[in-house]
């Protein structure tokens, strides 16, 4: 559910968590993004950092500048502003992606699991081609960035998206870097080699996290994904994967990023239409 009013939770003596609900829903995340945009446009003195997540905004503050109760009072004044956000600034990042790549298959086999794309096709009563068409056929809304630098979670913006996936019953000891994955209906990303349990979809030839900031896109930050942006995954094959990776390593790759906005009301109208069609 989405709360009528957010709940304020103290996280030690340096953080406040503003929780807007207890489910995964774009309308809920819009409130998180709305409060975050408000704080960016009109900062509260003493607030040092904000961290958007699926359903809450964590706020770091300096207690020498603003006290806990005063911060919550100031945040309460922003509640209606966060709720009113209906059209959010949202850039669209197009990412080339090799679905069902050999690294994902090797990783699955090394952990005693079947090819993940074959598994997803089987449990969703479709084919690998069907899984790819569904996943690449919708834009994805990034709800949160964290856990690792460049790791994110994203929700499908097609209300009819029906592919779902369980996590591994036992997490993997390692996952190759630049792997895209799925659990439930959430897409996530492994920016570096690391453990994990989401089902492996494939690999992108471009970095979304680069601590060396070699590409101009990382000039402001080594982390590319930001909460509130959209992703589009474009299927590519082996030859294009290696061509793009070579261009990236040579410093010649140009990321496809378009500035824009996204309407919550348009999404909710499509959600209602899907619900009515299934009734």
Short mmCIF file of C-alpha atoms in Angstrom, two decimals:
data_model
loop_
_atom_site.label_atom_id
_atom_site.label_comp_id
_atom_site.label_asym_id
_atom_site.label_seq_id
_atom_site.Cartn_x
_atom_site.Cartn_y
_atom_site.Cartn_z
CA UNK A 1 0.00 0.00 0.00
CA UNK A 2 0.94 3.66 -0.42
CA UNK A 3 0.67 5.46 2.91
CA UNK A 4 -1.60 8.49 3.24
CA UNK A 5 1.32 10.17 4.99
CA UNK A 6 4.94 9.02 4.99
CA UNK A 7 6.51 7.41 8.04
CA UNK A 8 9.70 8.97 9.40
CA UNK A 9 12.23 6.53 10.82
CA UNK A 10 15.45 7.44 12.61
CA UNK A 11 18.52 5.54 11.39
CA UNK A 12 21.05 6.28 14.09
CA UNK A 13 21.94 9.90 14.78
CA UNK A 14 22.87 10.93 11.22
CA UNK A 15 20.08 9.61 9.01
CA UNK A 16 16.30 9.84 8.62
CA UNK A 17 14.33 7.46 6.39
CA UNK A 18 11.15 8.83 4.81
CA UNK A 19 9.03 5.79 3.94
CA UNK A 20 6.12 6.31 1.53
CA UNK A 21 4.68 2.77 1.40
CA UNK A 22 5.36 -0.94 1.63
CA UNK A 23 5.09 -2.19 -1.98
CA UNK A 24 6.74 -1.89 -5.38
CA UNK A 25 4.73 0.60 -7.42
CA UNK A 26 5.70 3.38 -9.80
CA UNK A 27 3.29 5.82 -8.11
CA UNK A 28 5.04 5.19 -4.80
CA UNK A 29 8.50 5.67 -6.29
CA UNK A 30 7.32 8.92 -7.87
CA UNK A 31 6.80 10.27 -4.33
CA UNK A 32 10.35 9.29 -3.42
CA UNK A 33 11.64 11.01 -6.55
CA UNK A 34 9.40 14.01 -5.88
CA UNK A 35 10.83 14.60 -2.41
CA UNK A 36 14.35 14.08 -3.71
CA UNK A 37 13.81 16.65 -6.48
CA UNK A 38 12.39 19.09 -3.95
CA UNK A 39 15.47 18.77 -1.75
CA UNK A 40 17.76 19.21 -4.75
CA UNK A 41 15.95 22.35 -5.90
CA UNK A 42 15.50 23.85 -2.44
CA UNK A 43 18.05 22.34 -0.04
CA UNK A 44 17.42 22.13 3.67
CA UNK A 45 20.51 23.44 5.52
CA UNK A 46 22.27 20.53 7.18
CA UNK A 47 21.14 17.85 4.72
CA UNK A 48 24.31 16.34 3.27
CA UNK A 49 23.07 13.50 1.06
CA UNK A 50 19.93 11.75 -0.16
CA UNK A 51 19.56 8.13 -1.26
CA UNK A 52 16.35 7.21 -3.15
CA UNK A 53 15.15 3.60 -2.93
CA UNK A 54 12.09 1.73 -4.18
CA UNK A 55 9.76 3.10 -1.50
CA UNK A 56 11.74 5.43 0.75
CA UNK A 57 14.21 8.30 0.72
CA UNK A 58 17.14 8.09 3.11
CA UNK A 59 18.44 11.48 4.18
CA UNK A 60 21.84 12.09 5.76
CA UNK A 61 22.20 15.21 7.87
CA UNK A 62 24.67 17.09 10.05
CA UNK A 63 23.20 17.32 13.57
CA UNK A 64 25.50 20.25 14.33
CA UNK A 65 23.54 22.26 11.75
CA UNK A 66 20.00 20.89 12.06
CA UNK A 67 18.47 18.85 14.85
CA UNK A 68 16.46 15.68 14.22
CA UNK A 69 13.05 17.13 15.10
CA UNK A 70 13.67 20.30 13.08
CA UNK A 71 14.62 18.22 10.04
CA UNK A 72 11.44 16.15 10.25
CA UNK A 73 9.35 19.32 10.60
CA UNK A 74 11.02 20.72 7.47
CA UNK A 75 10.44 17.46 5.60
CA UNK A 76 6.77 17.38 6.56
CA UNK A 77 6.37 20.70 4.77
CA UNK A 78 7.51 18.97 1.56
CA UNK A 79 5.03 16.05 1.71
CA UNK A 80 2.36 17.61 -0.49
CA UNK A 81 4.97 18.74 -3.01
CA UNK A 82 6.29 15.18 -3.31
CA UNK A 83 2.77 13.82 -3.77
CA UNK A 84 1.97 16.30 -6.54
CA UNK A 85 4.76 15.14 -8.87
CA UNK A 86 3.09 13.72 -11.98
CA UNK A 87 5.61 14.46 -14.74
CA UNK A 88 9.21 13.75 -13.75
CA UNK A 89 12.40 14.65 -15.57
CA UNK A 90 13.68 11.30 -16.83
CA UNK A 91 16.47 10.68 -19.26
CA UNK A 92 16.33 7.59 -21.49
CA UNK A 93 19.51 5.52 -21.63
CA UNK A 94 19.71 2.99 -24.48
CA UNK A 95 22.00 0.06 -23.63
CA UNK A 96 23.23 -2.58 -26.10
CA UNK A 97 22.80 -6.04 -24.64
CA UNK A 98 23.77 -9.59 -25.57
CA UNK A 99 21.00 -11.80 -24.21
CA UNK A 100 21.88 -15.42 -23.39
CA UNK A 101 25.61 -14.74 -23.58
CA UNK A 102 28.26 -17.42 -22.94
CA UNK A 103 29.56 -15.87 -19.71
CA UNK A 104 26.12 -16.14 -18.09
CA UNK A 105 25.80 -19.74 -19.24
CA UNK A 106 29.25 -20.60 -17.89
CA UNK A 107 28.42 -18.96 -14.55
CA UNK A 108 25.16 -20.89 -14.22
CA UNK A 109 26.85 -24.20 -15.00
CA UNK A 110 29.64 -23.49 -12.51
CA UNK A 111 27.00 -23.15 -9.79
CA UNK A 112 25.00 -26.23 -10.75
CA UNK A 113 22.15 -24.26 -12.33
CA UNK A 114 20.56 -24.64 -15.78
CA UNK A 115 20.96 -22.05 -18.49
CA UNK A 116 18.99 -19.21 -16.94
CA UNK A 117 17.32 -18.03 -20.14
CA UNK A 118 16.16 -21.57 -20.92
CA UNK A 119 14.85 -21.82 -17.36
CA UNK A 120 12.98 -18.49 -17.63
CA UNK A 121 11.44 -19.56 -20.93
CA UNK A 122 10.26 -22.83 -19.41
CA UNK A 123 8.69 -21.41 -16.24
CA UNK A 124 7.01 -18.57 -18.17
CA UNK A 125 5.65 -20.91 -20.88
CA UNK A 126 7.49 -19.19 -23.70
CA UNK A 127 10.76 -19.41 -25.62
CA UNK A 128 14.11 -17.67 -25.20
CA UNK A 129 13.08 -15.46 -28.12
CA UNK A 130 9.87 -14.66 -26.24
CA UNK A 131 11.77 -13.74 -23.07
CA UNK A 132 14.07 -11.45 -25.06
CA UNK A 133 11.16 -9.83 -26.91
CA UNK A 134 9.31 -9.15 -23.66
CA UNK A 135 12.32 -7.81 -21.75
CA UNK A 136 13.62 -5.63 -24.57
CA UNK A 137 10.11 -4.56 -25.58
CA UNK A 138 9.54 -2.27 -22.60
CA UNK A 139 11.38 0.64 -21.05
CA UNK A 140 12.59 0.15 -17.48
CA UNK A 141 12.26 2.71 -14.67
CA UNK A 142 15.26 2.85 -12.32
CA UNK A 143 13.83 3.03 -8.81
CA UNK A 144 17.05 2.90 -6.81
CA UNK A 145 20.82 2.75 -7.14
CA UNK A 146 23.02 1.16 -4.50
CA UNK A 147 24.19 -2.03 -2.81
CA UNK A 148 27.28 -1.70 -5.03
CA UNK A 149 28.33 1.34 -7.09
CA UNK A 150 26.39 1.11 -10.35
CA UNK A 151 24.03 -1.62 -9.14
CA UNK A 152 20.40 -0.64 -9.58
CA UNK A 153 16.85 -1.95 -9.54
CA UNK A 154 14.34 -1.18 -12.29
CA UNK A 155 10.63 -1.81 -12.85
CA UNK A 156 9.04 -2.50 -16.27
CA UNK A 157 7.02 0.40 -17.66
CA UNK A 158 4.79 -1.93 -19.67
CA UNK A 159 1.98 -2.84 -17.24
CA UNK A 160 1.40 -6.03 -19.25
CA UNK A 161 4.96 -7.28 -18.76
CA UNK A 162 4.49 -10.86 -17.52
CA UNK A 163 7.93 -12.47 -17.34
CA UNK A 164 8.92 -13.24 -13.75
CA UNK A 165 11.80 -15.10 -12.14
CA UNK A 166 12.65 -16.62 -8.76
CA UNK A 167 16.03 -16.04 -7.18
CA UNK A 168 18.53 -18.87 -6.98
CA UNK A 169 17.74 -21.08 -3.95
CA UNK A 170 21.41 -20.71 -3.00
CA UNK A 171 23.26 -17.53 -4.07
CA UNK A 172 26.16 -17.80 -6.49
CA UNK A 173 29.69 -17.27 -5.23
CA UNK A 174 30.45 -15.06 -8.21
CA UNK A 175 28.82 -13.38 -11.18
CA UNK A 176 30.70 -11.80 -14.12
CA UNK A 177 30.73 -8.02 -14.32
CA UNK A 178 28.29 -6.15 -16.58
CA UNK A 179 25.62 -8.85 -16.28
CA UNK A 180 21.94 -7.91 -16.38
CA UNK A 181 19.61 -10.05 -14.29
CA UNK A 182 15.99 -10.59 -13.24
CA UNK A 183 14.20 -11.57 -10.02
CA UNK A 184 10.45 -11.24 -9.64
CA UNK A 185 9.83 -8.55 -12.23
CA UNK A 186 12.82 -6.46 -11.16
CA UNK A 187 15.78 -5.99 -13.46
CA UNK A 188 19.12 -5.43 -11.76
CA UNK A 189 22.79 -5.23 -12.73
CA UNK A 190 26.13 -6.58 -11.59
CA UNK A 191 28.66 -3.77 -12.19
CA UNK A 192 31.60 -5.84 -10.93
CA UNK A 193 32.31 -9.53 -10.37
CA UNK A 194 30.36 -10.38 -7.22
CA UNK A 195 28.04 -12.91 -5.56
CA UNK A 196 24.33 -12.88 -6.33
CA UNK A 197 21.13 -14.80 -6.79
CA UNK A 198 19.14 -13.11 -9.57
CA UNK A 199 18.56 -15.03 -12.82
CA UNK A 200 21.14 -14.08 -15.49
CA UNK A 201 19.80 -12.50 -18.68
CA UNK A 202 23.01 -11.59 -20.48
CA UNK A 203 25.83 -9.08 -20.69
CA UNK A 204 26.35 -5.55 -21.96
CA UNK A 205 29.64 -4.53 -23.61
CA UNK A 206 29.57 -1.08 -21.97
CA UNK A 207 30.32 -0.11 -18.40
CA UNK A 208 27.71 1.50 -16.19
CA UNK A 209 30.29 1.94 -13.43
CA UNK A 210 33.85 3.06 -14.10
CA UNK A 211 35.98 4.19 -11.13
CA UNK A 212 38.65 5.34 -13.61
CA UNK A 213 36.07 7.55 -15.37
CA UNK A 214 37.61 6.87 -18.79
CA UNK A 215 34.54 7.83 -20.82
CA UNK A 216 33.18 11.38 -20.90
CA UNK A 217 29.81 10.11 -19.62
CA UNK A 218 31.48 9.47 -16.25
CA UNK A 219 32.95 12.96 -15.94
CA UNK A 220 30.62 13.94 -13.08
CA UNK A 221 30.40 10.53 -11.42
CA UNK A 222 31.86 7.02 -11.83
CA UNK A 223 28.27 5.71 -11.58
CA UNK A 224 26.04 6.15 -14.62
CA UNK A 225 22.57 4.97 -13.43
CA UNK A 226 20.44 7.41 -11.44
CA UNK A 227 17.05 6.91 -9.81
CA UNK A 228 14.22 8.15 -12.00
CA UNK A 229 15.85 7.47 -15.36
CA UNK A 230 14.63 4.94 -17.93
CA UNK A 231 16.56 2.18 -19.65
CA UNK A 232 15.95 0.56 -23.02
CA UNK A 233 17.84 -2.68 -23.71
CA UNK A 234 18.65 -3.33 -27.36
CA UNK A 235 19.46 -6.94 -28.28
CA UNK A 236 22.79 -7.46 -30.05
CA UNK A 237 24.76 -10.52 -31.15
CA UNK A 238 28.31 -11.73 -30.61
CA UNK A 239 29.99 -9.71 -33.36
CA UNK A 240 28.37 -6.42 -32.35
CA UNK A 241 29.13 -7.12 -28.69
CA UNK A 242 32.87 -7.39 -29.41
CA UNK A 243 32.80 -4.36 -31.74
CA UNK A 244 31.12 -2.19 -29.11
CA UNK A 245 33.46 -3.43 -26.36
CA UNK A 246 36.48 -2.63 -28.51
CA UNK A 247 35.12 0.87 -29.17
CA UNK A 248 34.55 1.36 -25.45
CA UNK A 249 38.08 0.23 -24.55
CA UNK A 250 39.49 2.58 -27.20
CA UNK A 251 37.55 5.52 -25.72
CA UNK A 252 35.44 5.91 -28.85
CA UNK A 253 32.06 4.69 -27.61
CA UNK A 254 29.29 7.29 -27.32
CA UNK A 255 26.45 6.49 -24.94
CA UNK A 256 22.91 6.94 -26.26
CA UNK A 257 21.27 9.20 -23.68
CA UNK A 258 18.23 11.38 -24.40
CA UNK A 259 16.86 13.91 -21.93
CA UNK A 260 13.11 13.90 -21.41
CA UNK A 261 10.18 13.50 -19.01
CA UNK A 262 7.91 10.67 -18.00
CA UNK A 263 4.23 10.98 -17.09
CA UNK A 264 2.88 9.01 -14.14
CA UNK A 265 -0.69 9.63 -15.29
CA UNK A 266 0.02 8.06 -18.69
CA UNK A 267 1.42 4.98 -16.95
CA UNK A 268 -1.57 4.72 -14.59
CA UNK A 269 -3.97 5.00 -17.53
CA UNK A 270 -2.22 2.10 -19.28
CA UNK A 271 -2.23 0.14 -16.01
CA UNK A 272 -6.00 0.62 -15.72
CA UNK A 273 -6.48 -0.44 -19.35
CA UNK A 274 -4.51 -3.65 -18.78
CA UNK A 275 -6.47 -4.37 -15.61
CA UNK A 276 -9.79 -3.77 -17.41
CA UNK A 277 -8.77 -6.02 -20.27
CA UNK A 278 -7.94 -8.83 -17.86
CA UNK A 279 -11.11 -8.50 -15.81
#
